[in-house]
Coordinates of C-alpha atoms in Angstrom, one line a residue:
M22 CA 133.3 110.4 -43.5
T23 CA 130.3 108.1 -43.4
T24 CA 132.0 105.7 -41.0
P25 CA 132.2 107.8 -37.8
I26 CA 132.5 105.0 -35.3
F27 CA 135.0 102.9 -37.3
S28 CA 137.0 106.0 -38.3
A29 CA 137.1 107.2 -34.7
K30 CA 138.6 103.9 -33.7
L31 CA 141.3 104.1 -36.3
D32 CA 142.1 107.7 -35.4
A33 CA 142.6 106.5 -31.8
L34 CA 145.0 103.6 -32.7
P35 CA 148.2 105.7 -32.1
A36 CA 147.2 106.0 -28.4
T37 CA 147.3 102.2 -28.2
L38 CA 150.6 102.0 -30.0
E39 CA 152.2 104.6 -27.7
L40 CA 151.4 102.3 -24.7
F41 CA 154.0 99.8 -26.1
R42 CA 156.8 102.3 -25.6
E43 CA 156.5 101.3 -21.9
Y44 CA 155.5 97.7 -22.5
D45 CA 157.7 94.8 -21.3
A46 CA 157.4 92.1 -24.0
G47 CA 159.8 89.8 -22.0
G48 CA 157.0 87.4 -20.8
L49 CA 155.7 86.9 -24.4
A50 CA 159.3 86.5 -25.7
T51 CA 160.1 83.8 -23.0
A52 CA 156.9 81.9 -23.9
L53 CA 157.6 82.0 -27.6
A54 CA 161.2 80.9 -27.2
A55 CA 160.1 78.0 -24.9
G56 CA 158.1 76.6 -27.8
S57 CA 161.1 76.0 -30.0
R58 CA 160.8 72.8 -32.0
C59 CA 157.3 72.1 -30.8
H60 CA 154.0 72.1 -32.5
A61 CA 151.7 75.0 -31.5
L62 CA 148.0 75.3 -31.8
S63 CA 146.8 78.9 -32.4
I64 CA 143.2 79.6 -31.5
G65 CA 141.0 82.5 -32.3
S66 CA 137.6 83.5 -33.8
G67 CA 136.4 86.8 -35.3
G68 CA 139.1 89.4 -35.0
S69 CA 141.2 87.2 -32.8
A70 CA 141.5 84.8 -35.8
I71 CA 143.7 87.4 -37.4
A72 CA 146.0 87.4 -34.4
A73 CA 146.0 83.6 -34.4
E74 CA 147.2 83.7 -38.1
Y75 CA 149.9 86.2 -37.3
L76 CA 151.3 83.9 -34.7
V77 CA 151.8 81.3 -37.4
R78 CA 154.0 83.8 -39.3
C79 CA 155.9 84.8 -36.2
R80 CA 156.8 81.3 -35.3
D81 CA 157.7 80.5 -38.9
T82 CA 160.0 83.4 -39.2
L83 CA 161.8 82.4 -36.0
G84 CA 162.0 78.7 -37.1
L85 CA 160.2 77.6 -33.9
G86 CA 158.1 74.8 -35.5
P87 CA 154.8 74.2 -37.3
T88 CA 151.7 76.0 -36.1
T89 CA 148.0 75.0 -36.7
V90 CA 145.2 77.6 -36.6
Q91 CA 141.8 76.5 -35.3
T92 CA 138.6 78.0 -34.1
P93 CA 137.4 77.4 -30.5
M94 CA 134.8 74.9 -31.8
Q95 CA 137.5 72.8 -33.5
V96 CA 139.6 72.7 -30.3
V97 CA 136.6 71.5 -28.4
L98 CA 135.6 68.8 -30.8
D99 CA 139.1 67.5 -31.8
Q100 CA 140.1 64.5 -29.7
H101 CA 143.8 63.8 -29.9
D102 CA 145.8 64.9 -26.8
L103 CA 148.0 68.0 -26.9
T104 CA 150.8 66.8 -24.7
E105 CA 153.4 67.7 -27.3
S106 CA 151.7 71.0 -28.4
D107 CA 151.7 74.5 -27.0
V108 CA 148.3 76.2 -27.2
W109 CA 148.0 79.9 -27.8
L110 CA 144.5 81.5 -27.3
F111 CA 143.7 84.9 -28.5
S112 CA 140.6 86.7 -27.1
A113 CA 140.3 90.4 -26.6
G114 CA 138.0 90.4 -23.6
G115 CA 138.2 86.7 -22.7
E116 CA 134.6 86.8 -21.6
N117 CA 132.8 85.1 -24.5
P118 CA 131.7 81.5 -23.9
D119 CA 133.7 80.2 -26.8
A120 CA 137.0 81.5 -25.4
A121 CA 136.2 79.8 -22.1
A122 CA 135.3 76.6 -23.9
A123 CA 138.6 76.6 -25.8
S124 CA 140.5 77.2 -22.6
R125 CA 138.8 74.3 -20.9
A126 CA 139.3 72.0 -23.8
A127 CA 143.0 72.8 -24.0
L128 CA 143.4 71.9 -20.4
D129 CA 141.4 68.7 -20.7
R130 CA 143.4 67.7 -23.8
K131 CA 146.6 68.0 -21.7
A132 CA 148.3 70.8 -23.7
R133 CA 152.0 71.1 -23.1
S134 CA 151.5 74.7 -22.2
I135 CA 148.6 77.2 -22.5
H136 CA 149.0 80.9 -23.3
L137 CA 146.2 83.4 -23.3
V138 CA 146.9 86.7 -25.1
T139 CA 144.2 89.2 -24.0
R140 CA 143.6 92.8 -22.9
N141 CA 141.5 91.6 -19.9
P142 CA 143.2 89.7 -17.1
D143 CA 139.9 89.3 -15.3
G144 CA 137.9 87.5 -18.0
A145 CA 136.4 84.0 -17.7
A146 CA 139.1 82.5 -20.1
A147 CA 141.9 84.1 -18.0
D148 CA 140.4 82.5 -14.8
I149 CA 140.4 79.0 -16.4
V150 CA 143.9 79.3 -17.9
E151 CA 145.4 80.6 -14.6
K152 CA 143.7 78.0 -12.5
G153 CA 144.9 75.3 -14.9
G154 CA 148.6 76.5 -14.6
G155 CA 148.6 78.4 -17.9
Y156 CA 150.1 81.8 -18.7
L157 CA 148.4 85.2 -19.2
H158 CA 149.9 87.7 -21.5
V159 CA 148.1 91.0 -21.0
V160 CA 148.6 93.5 -23.8
P161 CA 147.7 97.2 -23.4
V162 CA 144.9 99.0 -25.2
A163 CA 144.0 102.7 -25.0
E164 CA 140.3 101.9 -25.6
P165 CA 139.0 98.7 -23.9
K166 CA 136.0 98.4 -26.2
D167 CA 136.8 97.8 -29.9
G168 CA 133.4 98.5 -31.3
Y169 CA 132.0 95.9 -33.7
L170 CA 135.2 95.1 -35.5
A171 CA 138.6 94.4 -33.8
T172 CA 140.8 97.4 -34.0
H173 CA 142.6 98.3 -30.7
S174 CA 142.7 94.7 -29.5
L175 CA 144.0 93.5 -32.9
L176 CA 146.7 96.1 -33.1
S177 CA 147.7 95.4 -29.4
S178 CA 147.9 91.6 -29.9
V179 CA 150.0 91.7 -33.1
V180 CA 152.3 94.5 -31.8
G181 CA 152.9 92.6 -28.6
L182 CA 153.9 89.5 -30.6
L183 CA 156.0 91.6 -33.0
L184 CA 158.1 93.1 -30.1
A185 CA 158.4 89.7 -28.4
C186 CA 159.6 88.1 -31.6
D187 CA 162.1 90.8 -32.0
Q188 CA 163.6 89.9 -28.6
V189 CA 163.7 86.2 -29.5
S190 CA 165.4 86.9 -32.8
R191 CA 169.1 86.8 -32.9
D192 CA 169.2 89.9 -35.0
P193 CA 166.7 92.3 -33.3
R194 CA 165.6 95.5 -35.1
G195 CA 164.8 97.2 -31.8
T196 CA 161.6 98.3 -30.2
L197 CA 161.9 101.9 -31.0
H198 CA 162.6 101.2 -34.7
L199 CA 159.5 98.9 -35.0
L200 CA 157.2 101.3 -33.1
D201 CA 158.4 104.3 -35.2
A202 CA 157.7 102.3 -38.4
L203 CA 154.2 101.5 -37.2
S204 CA 153.6 105.0 -36.1
S205 CA 154.5 106.3 -39.5
C206 CA 152.1 103.8 -41.1
L207 CA 149.3 104.8 -38.8
T208 CA 149.9 108.4 -39.7
D209 CA 149.7 107.6 -43.4
M210 CA 146.7 105.4 -43.0
R211 CA 144.8 108.3 -41.4
D212 CA 146.0 111.0 -43.7
P213 CA 143.0 112.7 -45.5
A214 CA 144.7 112.4 -48.9
T215 CA 145.3 108.6 -48.3
R216 CA 141.7 108.1 -47.2
T217 CA 140.4 109.9 -50.3
S218 CA 142.6 107.9 -52.7
R219 CA 141.4 104.6 -51.1
T220 CA 137.8 105.7 -51.4
V221 CA 138.3 106.5 -55.1
A222 CA 140.0 103.1 -55.7
M223 CA 136.9 101.5 -54.2
S224 CA 134.3 103.8 -55.8
H225 CA 132.9 101.2 -58.2
L226 CA 132.2 98.6 -55.4
R227 CA 128.6 97.7 -54.8
R228 CA 127.0 95.7 -52.0
T229 CA 126.1 92.9 -54.4
D230 CA 129.7 92.6 -55.6
T231 CA 132.2 89.9 -54.6
V232 CA 135.6 90.8 -53.3
V233 CA 138.1 88.0 -54.2
V234 CA 141.0 88.3 -51.8
T235 CA 144.0 86.5 -53.4
A236 CA 147.2 86.7 -51.4
D237 CA 150.7 85.5 -50.9
P238 CA 150.3 82.8 -48.2
L239 CA 152.9 84.7 -46.1
L240 CA 150.4 87.5 -45.9
R241 CA 147.5 85.3 -44.7
P242 CA 146.8 87.4 -41.6
T243 CA 145.7 90.3 -43.9
A244 CA 143.7 87.9 -46.1
V245 CA 141.9 86.8 -43.0
L246 CA 141.4 90.4 -41.9
F247 CA 139.5 91.1 -45.1
D248 CA 137.6 87.8 -45.1
T249 CA 136.5 88.4 -41.5
S250 CA 135.8 92.1 -41.7
I251 CA 133.9 92.1 -44.9
W252 CA 131.6 89.4 -43.7
E253 CA 131.2 90.7 -40.2
A254 CA 130.4 94.2 -41.4
A255 CA 128.1 92.9 -44.2
L256 CA 129.9 95.0 -46.7
C257 CA 129.5 92.6 -49.7
H258 CA 130.4 89.1 -50.7
V259 CA 134.0 87.8 -50.2
Q260 CA 136.1 84.8 -50.8
T261 CA 139.8 84.2 -50.2
A262 CA 142.4 82.1 -52.0
D263 CA 146.1 82.2 -52.6
F264 CA 147.1 82.9 -56.2
R265 CA 147.5 79.3 -57.4
N266 CA 144.4 78.1 -55.6
L267 CA 142.5 80.8 -57.4
A268 CA 143.8 79.3 -60.7
H269 CA 142.5 75.8 -59.8
G270 CA 138.8 76.3 -60.7
R271 CA 137.9 79.4 -58.7
H272 CA 138.6 81.5 -61.8
A273 CA 135.2 80.3 -63.1
W274 CA 133.6 82.8 -60.7
L275 CA 135.4 85.6 -62.6
H276 CA 134.2 84.3 -66.0
H277 CA 130.5 84.3 -64.9
R278 CA 130.6 87.4 -62.7
L279 CA 133.2 89.6 -64.3
D280 CA 131.4 92.8 -63.8
E281 CA 130.4 91.9 -60.2
T282 CA 133.9 91.2 -58.9
L283 CA 136.8 93.1 -57.4
I284 CA 140.2 91.3 -57.0
L285 CA 142.3 92.4 -54.1
A286 CA 145.8 91.0 -54.7
F287 CA 148.4 91.1 -51.9
T288 CA 151.8 90.2 -53.2
G289 CA 155.2 89.8 -51.7
T290 CA 158.8 89.3 -52.8
D291 CA 158.4 85.6 -53.7
S292 CA 154.9 85.8 -55.2
R293 CA 155.1 88.9 -57.4
A294 CA 156.1 86.9 -60.5
T295 CA 153.3 84.4 -59.9
W296 CA 150.6 87.1 -59.7
A297 CA 152.1 89.1 -62.6
A298 CA 151.9 86.0 -64.8
M299 CA 148.3 85.4 -63.9
E300 CA 147.2 89.0 -64.1
T301 CA 148.3 89.4 -67.7
L302 CA 145.9 86.5 -68.6
L303 CA 142.9 88.0 -66.8
P304 CA 140.3 90.1 -68.7
T305 CA 141.4 93.8 -68.8
S306 CA 137.9 94.9 -67.7
L307 CA 138.2 93.0 -64.4
H308 CA 138.5 95.4 -61.5
R309 CA 141.6 94.6 -59.5
L310 CA 143.8 96.3 -56.9
T311 CA 147.3 95.1 -56.1
L312 CA 149.3 95.9 -53.0
D313 CA 152.8 94.7 -52.4
F314 CA 154.1 94.1 -48.8
G315 CA 157.7 93.2 -49.3
S316 CA 159.1 90.0 -47.8
G317 CA 155.9 89.2 -45.9
G318 CA 157.9 89.2 -42.6
R319 CA 156.7 90.0 -39.1
L320 CA 156.8 93.8 -39.5
D321 CA 155.5 93.7 -43.1
N322 CA 152.5 91.8 -41.9
V323 CA 151.6 94.3 -39.2
L324 CA 152.0 97.1 -41.7
S325 CA 149.7 95.3 -44.1
L326 CA 147.1 94.9 -41.4
V327 CA 147.2 98.6 -40.7
D328 CA 146.7 99.3 -44.4
G329 CA 144.0 96.7 -44.5
L330 CA 142.0 98.5 -41.8
G331 CA 142.2 101.6 -43.9
M332 CA 140.9 99.8 -46.9
I333 CA 138.0 98.3 -44.9
E334 CA 137.2 101.9 -43.9
A335 CA 137.2 102.9 -47.5
M336 CA 134.8 100.1 -48.4
G337 CA 132.5 101.2 -45.7
V338 CA 132.5 104.8 -47.0
V339 CA 131.7 103.7 -50.6
L340 CA 129.0 101.3 -49.5
G341 CA 127.4 103.5 -46.8
I342 CA 128.1 101.0 -44.0
D343 CA 130.0 101.9 -40.9
P344 CA 132.1 98.8 -40.1
G345 CA 132.3 99.9 -36.5
K346 CA 128.5 99.6 -36.2
P347 CA 126.9 97.9 -39.3
G348 CA 123.8 96.9 -37.4
I349 CA 122.9 93.4 -36.4
G350 CA 119.6 91.6 -36.0
D351 CA 117.9 91.0 -32.6
F352 CA 119.2 87.5 -32.7
G353 CA 122.8 88.5 -33.2
R354 CA 123.7 89.1 -29.6
S355 CA 121.9 86.0 -28.5
I356 CA 123.7 83.7 -30.7
Y357 CA 127.1 85.3 -29.8
E358 CA 126.3 84.8 -26.1
D359 CA 125.0 81.2 -26.5
R360 CA 126.8 78.9 -24.1
S361 CA 126.3 75.6 -25.9
L362 CA 130.0 75.2 -26.8
A363 CA 131.0 76.1 -23.3
D364 CA 128.5 73.5 -22.0
L365 CA 129.9 70.9 -24.4
A366 CA 133.5 71.6 -23.3
K367 CA 132.4 71.2 -19.7
A368 CA 130.7 67.8 -20.6
M369 CA 134.0 66.5 -22.0
P370 CA 136.6 66.3 -19.3
A371 CA 139.8 64.3 -19.9
H372 CA 138.4 60.8 -19.2
V373 CA 135.3 61.5 -21.5
R374 CA 137.6 62.7 -24.3
H375 CA 139.7 59.6 -23.9
K376 CA 136.7 57.3 -24.3
R377 CA 135.4 59.4 -27.2
A378 CA 138.7 59.0 -29.0
A379 CA 138.6 55.2 -28.6
I380 CA 135.0 55.2 -30.0
A381 CA 136.1 57.2 -32.9
K382 CA 139.0 54.8 -33.6
S383 CA 136.6 51.9 -33.7
D384 CA 134.2 54.0 -35.7
V385 CA 131.2 52.4 -34.0
H386 CA 128.6 54.4 -32.2
N387 CA 125.3 53.1 -30.8
P388 CA 122.8 55.9 -30.8
A389 CA 120.9 54.2 -28.0
D390 CA 123.8 54.8 -25.6
D391 CA 123.5 57.5 -23.0
S392 CA 125.8 60.5 -23.5
L393 CA 129.4 59.9 -22.6
D394 CA 129.2 62.6 -20.1
T395 CA 126.3 60.8 -18.3
I396 CA 128.0 57.4 -18.5
G397 CA 131.3 58.9 -17.2
R398 CA 129.6 60.7 -14.2
N399 CA 127.6 57.5 -13.4
R400 CA 130.7 55.4 -13.3
L401 CA 132.4 57.9 -10.9
Q402 CA 129.3 57.7 -8.7
F403 CA 129.3 53.9 -8.7
L404 CA 132.9 53.9 -7.7
S405 CA 132.4 56.4 -4.9
Q406 CA 129.5 54.6 -3.5
A407 CA 130.9 51.0 -3.7
D408 CA 132.0 48.9 -0.7
I409 CA 135.2 47.5 -2.0
G410 CA 136.5 44.2 -0.9
G411 CA 139.2 43.3 -3.4
A412 CA 141.3 44.5 -6.3
V413 CA 142.9 42.7 -9.2
F414 CA 145.9 44.2 -11.0
D415 CA 147.5 43.6 -14.3
Y416 CA 151.3 43.7 -14.1
D417 CA 153.2 45.1 -17.1
G418 CA 152.0 48.7 -17.8
T419 CA 150.1 48.8 -14.5
I420 CA 152.2 47.8 -11.5
V421 CA 155.4 48.5 -13.5
T422 CA 155.9 50.5 -16.7
T423 CA 156.1 48.7 -19.9
A424 CA 159.6 50.1 -20.5
G425 CA 160.6 49.2 -16.9
R426 CA 158.9 45.8 -16.8
W427 CA 162.1 44.0 -15.9
S428 CA 162.5 46.0 -12.7
V429 CA 160.6 45.3 -9.5
P430 CA 157.7 47.7 -8.6
D431 CA 158.5 51.1 -7.2
Q432 CA 158.4 51.1 -3.4
V433 CA 155.6 53.7 -3.3
I434 CA 153.3 51.2 -5.2
V435 CA 154.4 48.4 -2.9
D436 CA 153.7 50.5 0.2
E437 CA 150.2 51.3 -0.9
L438 CA 149.5 47.6 -1.8
V439 CA 150.6 46.5 1.7
R440 CA 148.7 49.3 3.4
L441 CA 145.5 48.3 1.6
H442 CA 146.0 44.6 2.2
R443 CA 146.4 45.2 5.9
A444 CA 143.3 47.4 5.8
G445 CA 141.3 44.4 4.6
L446 CA 141.5 44.6 0.8
A447 CA 142.0 41.3 -0.9
I448 CA 144.6 41.5 -3.6
G449 CA 145.3 39.5 -6.8
F450 CA 147.3 39.8 -10.0
A451 CA 146.5 38.8 -13.5
T452 CA 149.4 39.0 -15.9
G453 CA 150.4 37.8 -19.4
R454 CA 153.8 36.9 -17.9
G455 CA 155.0 33.6 -16.6
G456 CA 156.9 33.1 -13.4
S457 CA 159.0 36.3 -13.5
A458 CA 156.1 38.3 -12.2
G459 CA 155.8 36.1 -9.2
E460 CA 159.5 36.3 -8.6
D461 CA 159.5 40.1 -8.6
L462 CA 156.5 40.2 -6.3
R463 CA 158.1 37.9 -3.8
K464 CA 161.1 40.2 -3.7
V465 CA 159.0 43.2 -2.5
L466 CA 155.9 41.9 -0.7
P467 CA 156.0 40.7 2.9
A468 CA 156.2 36.9 2.9
E469 CA 153.3 36.5 5.3
I470 CA 150.8 37.9 2.8
L471 CA 151.9 36.0 -0.3
P472 CA 149.8 32.8 0.4
S473 CA 146.7 35.0 0.3
I474 CA 147.4 36.6 -3.1
P475 CA 146.3 34.7 -6.2
I476 CA 148.2 35.3 -9.4
G477 CA 146.8 34.3 -12.8
Y478 CA 149.9 33.7 -15.0
Y479 CA 149.7 33.5 -18.8
N480 CA 146.6 35.7 -18.9
G481 CA 144.8 33.6 -16.4
G482 CA 145.8 30.3 -17.9
Y483 CA 147.6 29.1 -14.8
L484 CA 146.4 30.2 -11.3
R485 CA 148.6 29.9 -8.3
T486 CA 149.2 31.9 -5.1
A487 CA 152.1 34.3 -4.9
D488 CA 154.2 32.1 -2.6
V489 CA 154.4 29.4 -5.3
D490 CA 157.3 29.4 -7.7
I491 CA 155.8 28.1 -10.9
G492 CA 159.3 27.5 -12.3
Q493 CA 159.0 24.3 -10.2
D494 CA 155.3 23.8 -10.8
H495 CA 154.5 23.8 -14.5
P496 CA 151.0 23.7 -16.0
L497 CA 150.0 21.0 -18.4
A498 CA 150.6 21.7 -22.1
D499 CA 147.5 22.8 -24.0
P500 CA 147.2 20.9 -27.3
A501 CA 145.9 23.9 -29.2
I502 CA 148.9 25.9 -28.1
V503 CA 151.3 23.1 -29.2
E504 CA 149.5 23.0 -32.6
T505 CA 149.7 26.8 -33.0
A506 CA 153.4 26.9 -32.2
E507 CA 154.1 24.3 -34.9
W508 CA 152.0 26.4 -37.4
L509 CA 154.0 29.5 -36.5
R510 CA 157.3 27.7 -37.0
Q511 CA 156.2 27.2 -40.6
R512 CA 155.2 30.8 -41.2
G513 CA 158.6 32.6 -41.5
E514 CA 157.0 35.2 -43.8
L515 CA 155.3 36.7 -40.8
F516 CA 158.5 37.5 -39.0
L517 CA 161.4 39.9 -39.2
R518 CA 163.1 37.6 -36.8
H519 CA 161.6 34.1 -36.7
E520 CA 161.3 33.6 -33.0
F521 CA 158.7 33.6 -30.3
K522 CA 158.2 32.3 -26.7
H523 CA 156.4 29.0 -26.4
R524 CA 155.1 28.0 -23.0
E525 CA 152.6 25.3 -22.0
V526 CA 149.5 27.5 -22.1
Q527 CA 150.7 30.6 -24.0
I528 CA 152.7 31.8 -27.0
T529 CA 154.2 35.3 -26.8
V530 CA 155.3 37.1 -29.9
D531 CA 157.1 40.4 -29.5
M532 CA 155.8 43.0 -31.9
D533 CA 159.2 44.1 -33.0
R534 CA 159.8 40.6 -34.4
L535 CA 156.9 40.9 -36.8
C536 CA 156.9 42.2 -40.4
H537 CA 153.4 43.7 -40.0
P538 CA 152.7 44.0 -36.2
Y539 CA 149.2 45.5 -36.5
R540 CA 148.1 42.9 -39.0
F541 CA 149.1 39.9 -36.9
P542 CA 145.7 39.2 -35.5
I543 CA 144.3 39.0 -39.0
D544 CA 147.2 36.8 -40.2
M545 CA 146.3 34.4 -37.4
E546 CA 142.9 33.8 -38.9
A547 CA 144.6 31.3 -41.2
C548 CA 145.7 29.2 -38.2
P549 CA 143.5 26.1 -37.8
P550 CA 143.2 26.3 -34.0
F551 CA 142.2 30.0 -34.3
A552 CA 139.6 29.2 -37.0
A553 CA 138.2 26.5 -34.7
D554 CA 137.9 29.0 -31.7
R555 CA 140.4 26.9 -29.7
I556 CA 142.8 29.9 -29.3
R557 CA 142.5 33.7 -29.3
V558 CA 145.0 36.5 -29.7
T559 CA 145.4 39.3 -27.1
G560 CA 147.7 42.2 -27.2
S561 CA 149.7 44.4 -24.7
G562 CA 151.9 47.4 -25.3
H563 CA 154.8 45.4 -26.6
S564 CA 153.7 41.9 -27.6
Y565 CA 150.9 39.5 -28.7
D566 CA 149.8 36.6 -26.5
I567 CA 148.2 33.6 -28.0
I568 CA 146.2 31.7 -25.4
P569 CA 143.6 29.0 -25.1
S570 CA 140.1 30.3 -25.6
T571 CA 139.3 29.1 -22.1
S572 CA 142.0 31.3 -20.5
S573 CA 140.9 34.5 -18.9
K574 CA 142.3 37.0 -16.4
L575 CA 138.8 36.9 -14.8
V576 CA 139.8 33.7 -13.0
V577 CA 141.6 35.9 -10.5
V578 CA 138.5 38.0 -10.0
D579 CA 136.6 34.8 -9.4
A580 CA 139.2 33.6 -6.9
L581 CA 138.9 36.7 -4.9
R582 CA 135.1 36.7 -5.0
A583 CA 135.1 33.2 -3.6
Q584 CA 136.7 34.5 -0.4
L585 CA 134.7 37.8 -0.1
P586 CA 131.3 38.5 1.3
A587 CA 128.4 39.1 -1.1
W588 CA 128.5 42.9 -0.6
A589 CA 132.1 43.3 -1.6
E590 CA 133.0 44.7 -5.1
V591 CA 136.2 43.9 -6.8
L592 CA 138.1 46.7 -8.6
C593 CA 140.1 45.7 -11.7
F594 CA 143.1 47.6 -13.1
G595 CA 145.0 47.2 -16.3
D596 CA 146.5 49.2 -19.2
S597 CA 145.4 47.3 -22.3
G598 CA 141.7 47.8 -22.2
S599 CA 141.2 48.2 -26.0
H600 CA 140.0 45.3 -28.1
P601 CA 141.9 42.9 -28.4
G602 CA 144.0 44.1 -25.5
N603 CA 144.8 41.4 -22.9
D604 CA 142.9 43.5 -20.2
Y605 CA 139.8 43.9 -22.3
A606 CA 137.6 41.4 -20.4
L607 CA 139.2 42.3 -17.1
L608 CA 138.2 45.9 -17.4
S609 CA 134.9 46.0 -19.4
H610 CA 132.6 46.6 -16.5
R611 CA 131.8 49.6 -14.2
F612 CA 134.5 48.5 -11.7
G613 CA 137.2 48.1 -14.3
I614 CA 139.7 51.0 -14.5
S615 CA 142.2 51.4 -17.2
V616 CA 145.5 53.2 -16.6
G617 CA 146.2 53.1 -20.3
E618 CA 144.1 52.2 -23.4
V619 CA 140.3 52.0 -23.3
C620 CA 137.9 50.2 -25.7
G621 CA 135.5 51.6 -28.2
A622 CA 132.3 50.6 -26.4
A623 CA 130.6 53.4 -24.5
N624 CA 129.8 51.2 -21.6
G625 CA 133.0 49.2 -21.7
C626 CA 136.4 50.0 -20.3
W627 CA 137.1 53.6 -19.1
S628 CA 140.1 55.4 -17.6
L629 CA 139.9 58.0 -14.9
F630 CA 142.5 60.5 -16.1
G631 CA 142.3 60.3 -19.9
A632 CA 145.5 60.4 -21.8
G633 CA 147.6 61.0 -18.7
P634 CA 148.8 60.2 -16.2
I635 CA 149.1 56.5 -17.1
G636 CA 150.6 53.3 -15.8
P637 CA 152.0 53.2 -12.3
D638 CA 151.7 57.0 -11.9
A639 CA 147.9 56.8 -12.5
L640 CA 147.6 53.7 -10.3
L641 CA 149.4 55.4 -7.4
K642 CA 146.9 58.2 -7.4
I643 CA 144.0 55.7 -7.3
L644 CA 145.5 53.6 -4.6
R645 CA 146.0 56.6 -2.4
A646 CA 142.3 57.4 -2.9
L647 CA 141.3 54.0 -1.5
V648 CA 140.7 54.6 2.1
P649 CA 139.0 52.8 5.1
S650 CA 135.3 53.7 5.4
E651 CA 133.4 54.3 8.6
N652 CA 131.9 50.8 8.5
G653 CA 135.4 49.3 8.4
R654 CA 135.3 48.6 4.7
I655 CA 137.3 50.2 1.8
R656 CA 135.8 53.0 -0.2
F657 CA 137.1 54.9 -3.2
D658 CA 137.4 58.7 -2.4
V659 CA 136.8 59.7 -6.0
A660 CA 136.2 63.3 -5.0
S661 CA 139.8 63.6 -3.9
L662 CA 140.9 63.1 -7.5
G663 CA 139.1 66.2 -8.7
L664 CA 137.6 64.4 -11.8
D665 CA 134.0 65.7 -11.8
R666 CA 133.9 69.5 -12.3
R667 CA 130.1 69.8 -11.8

């Protein structure tokens, strides 16, 4: 054999398989079953990408739900939250910087659960996952070091999943049956006659040739094995495609390089006819090798991976390259160990990711802005160093949840507001509501503090203290609002149900009453008072508010500042910080904090926790971090929230 290192690894694989006769797959089985009807993200690179693909097949055969495969870099750079997704990470040693980066990103993106499948419980990725409340699934290997290509770790990962899936299945085949089948396959793969026949089948292959791996999609793990191994061992050129994707244009490669191409076709029960029909149309001189792997089920896939390793060995023999040690340049180890992705993941905690997603949504980026990491850390520093004298709160979505907006605030929120008021914090409220907000606050706040609390009703269009019942004290009607209400009454085509709330200084339109809710601000451009800049449209989680252009929630901030000393900063809280959210102006400064949406400006509105927690849950954490300082003022104990990991 001319592949002593790789062949020795293959010869030792039965020792790893034997370890599974004592392995308890119950933890993996429980984790898989818990992901039923949920999306899963399967992450791996190099040899671990093969195991990541195998998880897709496992979950599909068990009917657990859709699974997406990504590389660590994709996981770091994607921005949607993962609160509805289980994340599965595959890393043999768990020590490489990319595995650590993916682990950190999954936590910051609020994954529903995180599972790391590894042979090393002491790796950097394992440490991150465990500290973040994730789960380790340690699979046994007879040889801790794989060599250059994944062998023992690959077999261990897929066999662990195979046995776990067998437990989850309602019709298990049994651990001994599965292990015996694999043992037989390993014996055949290492048989001298089998090795010789595979070498003969590959004997025409040259280093300058291209191997086209075309496969049944249900056998994608094996296709990825060849794509990864051929490239990583520098055996020859390779490209992969399923049968029909090959037929859509990629066949031109065969026409121009017929004598330089080998087709490896991996078929299954459902794809045999498709490949057979195509193969009859291909030139007879084209080198091809077809292997069939039955139904493409869980066991079939592991068996095909074992056969695939044997074929990779045969390629190495023919080409004179040992896949276990093909030789790499001096730069190879350096680029593998590069920590730039890990540094990037560290620079993107949850609140930075939240802002980054908002910027992407607006699709506007100012290259002159500082990095979001820098801006985010500076904002936390400003907050921690500020002497705070006041706080202004939006109501719906902030003090109460949007869904629970017709209930009074939770007592824990009320207790914190009262504590802070008695500690010297001036408090105000700015709400899109009318008198109902004041009515609810009067039910829960002590009567003696109500006269000191300003409330900006109708998005700041009417300012009164909390002790005043504005049901008995109406604002004057704004002419632009009156004119707009009449215009809306004539625009029935905008509504599913032609109704809205008309108050003296505000019109409120529930989104579920509109034909095209997200187009409503554009539809309003045809309204004369809007075109004349006499009114503007703001939004919340459930409705649009049409208000005079002169109305602003900032009137409450001004009211507090008027009674505070010059040194005192005013914190502002809301949930609709995006543009045109009704908290946009209130929050777009360094002392504005969103407990919901943020805007697309790098230096505008930010949250502290990212995608979650939100609303009153997020507010409660923040209120509890507002504490008396040594000089008798209020300070924000930002460090107690654990937001800055540096």
